[in-house]
Amino acid sequence: MDDEPERLDALTRQAGRWLALSAAPAERHTTAVVAGPYDRVAWRDVYARSAALRELSAQLLTRHAHAPDLLADVFLCAYQAAPRLRERAVMAPSHLVHHQVVTALTQSPDFAPLHRETAGDAYAAAMAVLAQGSALRGLLERSREARERTGRADRARQEAEAAATAVGEALRQAAEEADAQGEVPAPAAAAVRRAAEAAREAEESARREDGAAAQAMAAAVPGIRSAARNAASAAAEAVRQEAALMRAWGVDAGETERMPFEERARLAERLRSGRLARWAELIGRFRQMAAGERARKVEHATGELVGVTLGDDLSRVIPSELAVLGVPELRAVFAARYAAGELMLYDSRGEQGTGKGAVIACVDTSHSMYAEGPGGITREAWSKACALALLDQARHAGRDFVGILFSAADKLQVFRFPGDRPAPVTDVLDFAETFLGGGTDFQRPLGTAAKILEEEFDSASRARGDIVLITDDACEVSENWTRLWNEIKRRLDFRLFGVAIATPDTATASGSVLETLCDNLRTVDDLTDVHTTADLFRVI
């Protein structure tokens, strides 16, 4: 029969199934997350900019040939506002592990809080990928058999499609050799049958490999889910910690989102590794305390709110009293109560009004400020945290802030933060991390602070500045210096607040240098307590 010609239509019917496969092979995707062009550009851009991502990809490539595709999927599910996964049926078998990983990640309990921090933020999404690096390495190692099986299935499917294409090519050749009656020479017909048989065998092999891959994947699913949960948890914790670190240093989310990737990465690394990085929680508590104390102030009233009283001071009338004026029939009642001094007013504890000039923090950075107190908090960390809260206080009031770091008479550094412009976080970090070392001298830093207030008064006619001296020591000042100090203090009407950190009683005793110089002096013994200086933030 092999020597006899065959009808072309009969051969076409025999090869019809393989023709359909070769004409329209099923589309197989290598990414589990559906992504538009802008999402893909975001991934390529962040990958190009991040050496850490490229290093992680190189490490994973030693375990998995398609590691870059997996990292892209993990990034996209964190970055997209509403990540959407492809159906498993359209995934290339070699990438089914990726689909399972991303599915497990998005179903993890920690994914929702993680996604709130990373959606739309390429840097945060990249950081989430890096935070999952260790878990992804372990996951790829544990899913080795499943990946090998799906890889074989992928190759078998490609071979089946190639065999189907060969059937179509053999049939095309047979059609070219067919005569006018549709008779195909025996050799050409035999080639079509051989190609069809090879396609059948390849299809059966692909089915067997698909079944083996499915079994291997089913066995790997519990481990993948567990690893994915751990990865999502680690990523969520890393993102939370960085966000808390940024907030502690006064860097808001809007500011970080506007930063170029490299600048933000450098800032994050500096915050994590800087001298005061371990005290971010203390800095955050100080800033929160200061914000709370600001909220206790009564607008247009002096001092700390302590309750409600009666009187006729319209600047302190409580809102419910003012609401009476909105009812015409009750306006006469309001007028009568006003005349009798019986309006309900905010009552505040008498404190001197806040200043208008610059807020200046003179921070001691002598060697003794390295000393640790309760909780391992150093005197330096406490004083810098207090100074940063004062920076916030000044900015909230639209006042200039100046940080003066001092130690011995020949060691002093000044950091200026004008109230009419944002404070660059790098400058804030420079101020917080600078430490001079050496002994202690009051005359030069206080003299510098007074000179700054004098320049401000001469140029902008602003008086009533505030100086806060934070130190753990005492030193002598000359009689001539004291006389000049008192003269300029009277002329500019500024105040000097003293904060003595764990100093001997003699340093703050009556008649001591600190007690004589300061209008308001308090001692801090417990460095874990941020409320010791709470009153400062109600009067500054």
XYZ file of C-alpha atoms in Angstrom:
540
model
C 0.000 0.000 0.000
C 2.970 2.324 0.644
C 3.757 2.149 -3.104
C 0.275 3.258 -4.153
C -0.755 6.905 -4.437
C -3.318 8.299 -1.999
C -5.978 10.917 -2.193
C -4.966 14.330 -0.832
C -8.308 14.857 0.876
C -7.924 11.565 2.740
C -4.469 12.555 3.969
C -5.793 15.948 5.012
C -8.515 14.288 7.110
C -5.943 12.035 8.761
C -3.687 14.981 9.622
C -6.470 17.418 10.472
C -5.891 17.420 14.229
C -2.211 18.235 13.878
C -2.967 20.921 11.323
C -5.167 22.684 13.874
C -2.367 22.564 16.461
C 0.239 23.899 14.037
C -2.034 26.632 12.683
C -2.996 28.112 16.059
C -0.724 26.971 18.888
C -1.986 27.967 22.338
C -0.398 31.171 23.669
C 1.853 30.443 26.640
C 2.751 33.307 28.955
C 5.920 33.594 31.041
C 4.529 36.211 33.454
C 1.777 35.375 35.928
C 0.700 38.978 36.525
C -1.112 40.798 33.734
C 0.873 43.984 33.102
C 0.428 46.990 30.850
C 3.278 48.852 29.155
C 3.653 51.392 31.981
C 3.938 48.645 34.595
C 6.581 46.878 32.527
C 8.502 50.133 32.120
C 8.343 50.675 35.902
C 9.867 47.230 36.478
C 12.603 47.663 33.868
C 13.446 51.093 35.257
C 13.644 49.995 38.892
C 15.627 46.887 37.904
C 18.131 48.993 35.964
C 18.539 51.390 38.879
C 18.824 48.842 41.686
C 22.111 46.973 41.987
C 20.572 44.952 44.833
C 17.787 43.655 42.563
C 20.271 42.670 39.876
C 22.418 40.900 42.455
C 19.389 38.997 43.783
C 18.448 38.025 40.226
C 21.968 36.712 39.591
C 21.832 34.636 42.785
C 18.440 33.148 41.891
C 19.603 32.358 38.344
C 21.926 29.730 39.822
C 18.793 27.907 41.024
C 16.249 28.806 38.355
C 16.725 29.827 34.717
C 13.585 31.997 34.771
C 14.345 33.889 37.995
C 14.049 37.382 36.402
C 10.477 36.564 35.363
C 9.671 35.499 38.933
C 11.103 38.730 40.373
C 9.071 40.752 37.849
C 5.899 38.967 38.971
C 6.624 39.570 42.665
C 7.328 43.247 41.937
C 4.187 43.724 39.850
C 1.837 42.181 42.397
C 3.235 44.620 44.996
C 3.337 47.626 42.656
C 0.012 47.413 40.841
C -3.036 48.967 42.484
C -5.142 45.887 41.683
C -2.904 43.019 40.521
C -4.644 40.519 38.229
C -3.314 36.993 37.645
C -3.553 35.035 34.414
C -5.374 31.731 34.222
C -3.112 28.766 34.867
C -4.126 27.266 31.509
C -2.394 30.035 29.549
C 0.877 29.844 31.506
C 3.945 28.167 30.087
C 4.440 24.998 32.147
C 7.957 26.132 33.044
C 6.431 29.179 34.770
C 3.620 27.497 36.676
C 5.683 27.688 39.866
C 5.708 31.481 39.457
C 1.920 31.479 39.188
C 1.630 29.443 42.359
C 4.083 31.677 44.200
C 2.277 34.880 43.257
C -1.105 33.315 44.049
C 0.146 32.306 47.500
C 1.635 35.769 48.079
C -1.558 37.617 47.224
C -3.595 35.270 49.428
C -1.275 35.676 52.421
C -2.727 37.557 55.432
C 0.252 39.948 55.350
C -0.202 40.901 51.711
C -2.962 43.484 52.282
C -0.968 45.650 54.745
C 2.120 45.232 52.563
C 0.220 46.260 49.452
C -1.085 49.417 51.138
C 2.522 50.588 51.504
C 3.794 49.491 48.069
C 0.963 50.110 45.568
C 2.056 52.735 43.070
C 5.443 53.177 44.775
C 8.156 51.544 42.661
C 10.814 51.955 45.336
C 8.673 50.392 48.087
C 7.689 47.530 45.753
C 11.357 46.910 44.921
C 12.177 46.908 48.627
C 9.416 44.338 49.162
C 11.030 42.125 46.515
C 14.432 42.426 48.179
C 12.929 41.672 51.594
C 11.583 38.412 50.147
C 14.918 37.449 48.627
C 15.871 34.910 51.277
C 12.419 33.304 51.219
C 12.474 33.134 47.411
C 15.859 31.392 47.464
C 14.535 28.792 49.890
C 11.302 28.441 47.952
C 13.110 27.741 44.685
C 15.268 25.169 46.420
C 12.245 23.362 47.890
C 10.323 23.434 44.607
C 13.203 22.018 42.569
C 11.407 18.797 41.600
C 8.254 20.633 40.588
C 10.283 23.087 38.501
C 12.188 20.266 36.815
C 8.958 18.459 36.026
C 7.258 21.570 34.669
C 10.392 22.278 32.640
C 10.175 18.841 31.050
C 6.487 19.364 30.389
C 7.285 22.672 28.726
C 9.888 21.073 26.474
C 7.549 18.167 25.649
C 4.778 20.615 24.755
C 7.165 22.530 22.490
C 8.207 19.259 20.840
C 4.543 18.351 20.310
C 3.885 21.697 18.680
C 6.987 21.285 16.514
C 5.777 17.817 15.490
C 2.361 19.233 14.611
C 4.067 21.871 12.499
C 6.033 19.101 10.756
C 2.733 17.406 9.845
C 1.555 20.585 8.216
C 4.810 20.930 6.310
C 4.630 17.298 5.119
C 1.039 17.802 3.989
C 1.996 21.030 2.148
C 4.754 19.106 0.331
C 2.260 16.370 -0.511
C -0.171 18.920 -1.934
C 2.544 20.313 -4.165
C 3.249 16.817 -5.524
C -0.405 15.868 -6.033
C -1.669 15.481 -9.605
C -4.731 17.083 -11.140
C -6.998 14.314 -9.736
C -5.700 14.866 -6.174
C -3.579 11.744 -6.111
C -0.440 12.038 -3.947
C 2.660 9.944 -4.716
C 3.261 7.160 -2.242
C 6.528 8.573 -0.771
C 4.903 11.921 -0.030
C 1.849 10.192 1.483
C 4.100 8.027 3.649
C 5.934 11.156 4.881
C 2.600 12.640 5.977
C 1.695 9.457 7.870
C 5.098 9.308 9.557
C 4.819 12.948 10.606
C 1.316 12.351 11.978
C 2.519 9.322 13.952
C 5.429 11.339 15.371
C 3.002 14.098 16.323
C 0.750 11.554 18.057
C 3.642 10.184 20.072
C 4.847 13.681 20.953
C 1.339 14.644 22.084
C 1.108 11.536 24.284
C 4.546 12.297 25.765
C 3.452 15.882 26.444
C 0.327 14.617 28.233
C 2.396 12.279 30.386
C 4.789 15.094 31.289
C 1.868 17.423 32.029
C 0.433 14.817 34.415
C 3.775 14.312 36.155
C 4.245 18.079 36.437
C 0.757 18.468 37.899
C 1.510 15.824 40.535
C 4.840 17.431 41.408
C 3.198 20.837 41.630
C 0.443 19.508 43.898
C 3.096 18.061 46.198
C 4.968 21.368 46.251
C 1.943 23.623 46.876
C 1.894 23.361 50.714
C 5.573 24.294 50.898
C 5.139 27.137 48.431
C 2.216 28.527 50.410
C 4.150 28.384 53.663
C 7.213 30.015 52.131
C 5.088 32.666 50.448
C 3.424 33.523 53.754
C 6.828 33.903 55.370
C 8.032 36.005 52.445
C 5.012 38.314 52.612
C 5.423 38.650 56.367
C 9.118 39.528 56.027
C 8.371 42.047 53.280
C 5.543 43.656 55.246
C 7.766 44.000 58.294
C 10.625 45.503 56.257
C 8.311 48.012 54.595
C 6.682 48.889 57.940
C 10.059 49.438 59.561
C 11.286 51.698 56.783
C 8.033 53.684 56.775
C 8.279 54.082 60.569
C 11.912 55.115 60.216
C 10.985 57.751 57.640
C 8.161 59.056 59.818
C 10.414 59.175 62.880
C 12.810 61.406 60.989
C 9.984 63.602 59.742
C 10.048 62.381 56.132
C 6.456 62.146 54.904
C 5.232 59.735 52.232
C 4.675 62.500 49.694
C 8.287 63.616 49.990
C 9.709 60.115 49.470
C 7.474 59.431 46.464
C 8.852 62.536 44.748
C 12.460 61.507 45.353
C 14.508 59.928 42.547
C 15.086 56.220 43.139
C 18.816 56.523 43.840
C 18.330 59.393 46.278
C 15.640 57.533 48.175
C 17.741 54.385 48.340
C 20.700 56.365 49.713
C 18.456 58.075 52.253
C 16.952 54.795 53.425
C 20.403 53.237 53.789
C 21.625 56.253 55.716
C 18.639 56.130 58.049
C 19.175 52.430 58.672
C 22.927 52.638 59.229
C 23.440 56.113 60.724
C 24.719 56.748 64.241
C 21.252 57.459 65.601
C 19.379 54.792 63.587
C 18.751 52.662 66.671
C 17.066 55.604 68.369
C 14.464 56.202 65.655
C 11.727 55.018 68.016
C 12.826 57.557 70.649
C 12.910 60.326 68.049
C 9.433 59.353 66.907
C 8.096 59.395 70.478
C 9.559 62.852 71.044
C 7.936 64.184 67.899
C 4.584 62.628 68.778
C 4.745 64.079 72.288
C 5.536 67.526 70.910
C 2.623 67.298 68.468
C 0.332 66.309 71.339
C 1.478 69.250 73.447
C 0.856 71.618 70.549
C -2.671 70.266 70.315
C -3.278 71.134 73.984
C -2.700 74.805 73.307
C -5.764 77.014 72.932
C -5.632 79.273 69.907
C -5.359 82.931 70.937
C -5.000 81.884 74.587
C -1.918 81.710 76.758
C -0.822 78.575 78.528
C -2.033 75.009 78.957
C -5.732 74.169 78.712
C -6.923 72.913 82.093
C -10.710 73.256 81.902
C -13.603 75.724 81.527
C -14.318 78.843 83.558
C -16.634 81.885 83.429
C -15.724 85.375 82.225
C -16.005 87.920 79.431
C -12.818 87.300 77.397
C -14.171 86.788 73.880
C -10.841 85.359 72.676
C -11.400 82.287 74.900
C -15.144 81.680 74.427
C -15.897 77.971 73.861
C -17.575 77.006 70.551
C -20.952 76.118 72.086
C -21.281 79.671 73.428
C -20.481 81.163 70.052
C -23.101 78.907 68.453
C -25.758 80.817 70.433
C -25.085 83.848 68.243
C -26.450 81.887 65.294
C -29.932 81.903 66.882
C -31.419 85.433 66.737
C -33.693 84.814 69.696
C -30.719 83.978 71.944
C -28.402 86.854 71.036
C -29.828 88.998 73.834
C -29.092 86.189 76.295
C -25.507 86.083 75.051
C -25.163 89.850 75.472
C -26.528 89.679 78.998
C -24.155 86.878 79.996
C -21.269 88.772 78.412
C -22.137 91.899 80.412
C -22.324 89.833 83.589
C -19.021 88.069 82.868
C -20.718 84.668 82.830
C -19.693 83.321 79.418
C -18.052 79.892 79.433
C -14.377 80.275 78.541
C -11.414 77.979 78.069
C -9.365 78.063 81.240
C -5.599 77.846 80.886
C -2.756 77.637 83.297
C -0.770 80.849 83.179
C 2.423 80.508 81.173
C 4.451 83.068 79.358
C 3.385 83.518 75.735
C 5.285 81.870 72.929
C 8.079 83.745 71.210
C 8.227 85.103 67.675
C 11.938 84.966 66.881
C 14.048 81.949 66.044
C 14.116 78.770 68.114
C 17.733 77.849 68.829
C 18.786 74.509 70.309
C 22.304 74.499 71.787
C 23.168 70.822 72.127
C 26.171 69.645 74.139
C 28.249 67.086 72.218
C 31.110 66.674 74.681
C 32.545 63.198 75.361
C 30.348 62.654 78.406
C 27.220 62.775 76.195
C 28.140 59.270 75.016
C 27.077 57.961 78.447
C 24.094 55.611 78.460
C 21.097 55.836 80.732
C 18.138 53.485 81.296
C 17.294 51.344 78.299
C 20.739 51.923 76.811
C 19.708 55.364 75.549
C 22.645 57.739 75.360
C 22.512 61.327 76.519
C 23.328 62.356 72.965
C 20.380 60.393 71.532
C 17.971 61.953 74.040
C 19.229 65.494 73.398
C 19.164 65.093 69.594
C 15.633 63.681 69.741
C 14.553 66.662 71.834
C 16.229 69.057 69.387
C 14.491 67.466 66.397
C 11.155 67.868 68.158
C 12.028 71.538 68.679
C 12.731 71.767 64.947
C 9.210 70.489 64.302
C 7.859 72.985 66.826
C 9.567 75.905 65.089
C 8.392 74.834 61.643
C 4.813 74.438 62.871
C 4.910 78.039 64.113
C 6.644 79.346 60.985
C 9.758 80.270 62.986
C 13.389 79.788 62.010
C 15.246 76.968 63.732
C 18.968 76.914 64.410
C 20.830 73.924 65.792
C 24.133 74.709 67.497
C 26.333 71.743 68.391
C 29.069 72.562 70.861
C 31.655 71.084 73.189
C 34.948 72.795 73.955
C 35.451 76.505 73.213
C 37.090 75.736 69.855
C 34.432 73.234 68.720
C 31.113 74.513 67.438
C 28.924 73.844 64.397
C 25.793 75.733 63.337
C 22.887 74.316 61.288
C 20.233 76.747 60.027
C 16.699 75.794 59.002
C 14.697 78.833 57.806
C 11.009 78.722 58.664
C 9.843 79.732 55.184
C 11.133 76.666 53.337
C 11.198 72.874 53.804
C 13.984 71.395 55.890
C 16.038 69.034 53.655
C 16.142 65.667 55.372
C 19.845 65.275 54.542
C 20.577 68.516 56.429
C 18.492 67.291 59.351
C 20.510 64.064 59.382
C 23.775 65.994 59.255
C 22.651 67.936 62.318
C 21.519 64.819 64.167
C 24.587 62.712 63.394
C 27.339 65.278 63.999
C 29.261 64.752 67.221
C 32.206 66.988 68.139
C 33.638 65.454 71.310
C 35.857 67.275 73.787
C 35.048 69.328 76.887
C 32.220 71.748 77.666
C 32.014 75.499 77.197
C 28.799 77.563 77.441
C 30.053 80.988 76.455
C 30.669 80.417 72.751
C 27.414 78.555 71.876
C 25.234 80.926 73.894
C 27.093 83.932 72.485
C 26.573 82.570 68.968
C 22.874 82.036 69.656
C 22.508 85.604 70.947
C 24.312 86.958 67.883
C 21.947 85.050 65.583
C 18.934 86.510 67.397
C 20.478 89.960 67.183
C 20.971 89.604 63.416
C 17.381 88.460 63.088
C 16.173 91.451 65.117
C 18.223 93.893 63.046
C 17.134 92.463 59.679
C 13.517 91.441 60.342
C 12.664 93.265 63.608
C 11.750 89.947 65.225
C 12.395 89.709 68.950
C 11.400 87.249 71.674
C 13.404 84.312 70.389
C 13.894 81.117 72.413
C 17.163 79.374 73.227
C 17.209 75.851 74.651
C 20.488 74.749 76.222
C 20.761 70.945 76.505
C 23.810 69.751 78.453
C 25.014 67.167 80.932
C 27.689 69.358 82.502
C 28.343 72.727 84.056
C 31.122 75.182 83.430
C 32.144 78.634 84.562
C 31.399 81.844 82.661
C 33.309 85.088 83.093
C 31.859 88.141 84.781
C 32.350 90.286 81.692
C 30.608 87.718 79.486
C 27.686 87.521 81.927
C 27.266 91.292 81.871
C 27.200 91.385 78.063
C 24.819 88.417 78.020
C 22.337 90.116 80.333
C 22.471 93.321 78.287
C 21.655 91.655 74.984
C 19.036 89.459 76.626
C 17.182 92.524 77.928
C 17.374 94.246 74.555
C 16.148 91.310 72.473
C 13.733 89.916 75.089
C 14.619 86.285 74.421
C 14.306 83.378 76.830
C 16.815 80.717 77.810
C 15.473 77.279 78.735
C 17.885 74.864 80.347
C 17.721 71.070 80.167
C 20.243 69.371 82.428
C 20.688 65.675 81.544
C 21.759 63.466 84.431
C 23.904 66.237 85.904
C 25.112 66.355 89.525
C 22.816 68.233 91.886
C 25.449 70.935 92.245
C 25.124 71.801 88.554
C 21.477 72.804 88.953
C 21.510 73.968 92.568
C 20.465 77.494 93.513
C 23.169 79.952 92.503
C 24.817 77.565 89.998
C 25.769 78.806 86.538
C 22.865 76.972 84.898
C 20.347 78.197 87.468
C 21.591 81.764 87.103
C 21.584 81.840 83.309
C 18.321 80.028 82.594
C 14.838 81.489 82.866
C 13.486 77.969 83.133
C 15.600 74.969 84.151
C 14.672 71.324 84.485
C 16.667 68.135 85.145
C 16.236 64.900 83.197
C 17.259 61.705 84.979
C 15.209 59.087 83.109
C 16.247 59.081 79.453
C 13.328 56.814 78.512
C 10.864 59.547 79.519
C 10.070 62.011 76.722
C 7.513 63.911 78.801
C 10.045 65.514 81.135
C 10.239 68.500 78.811
C 6.591 68.494 77.708
C 6.006 72.001 79.020
C 8.684 73.330 76.634
C 6.414 72.527 73.715
C 3.544 74.470 75.224
C 5.497 77.685 75.696
C 7.939 77.640 72.754
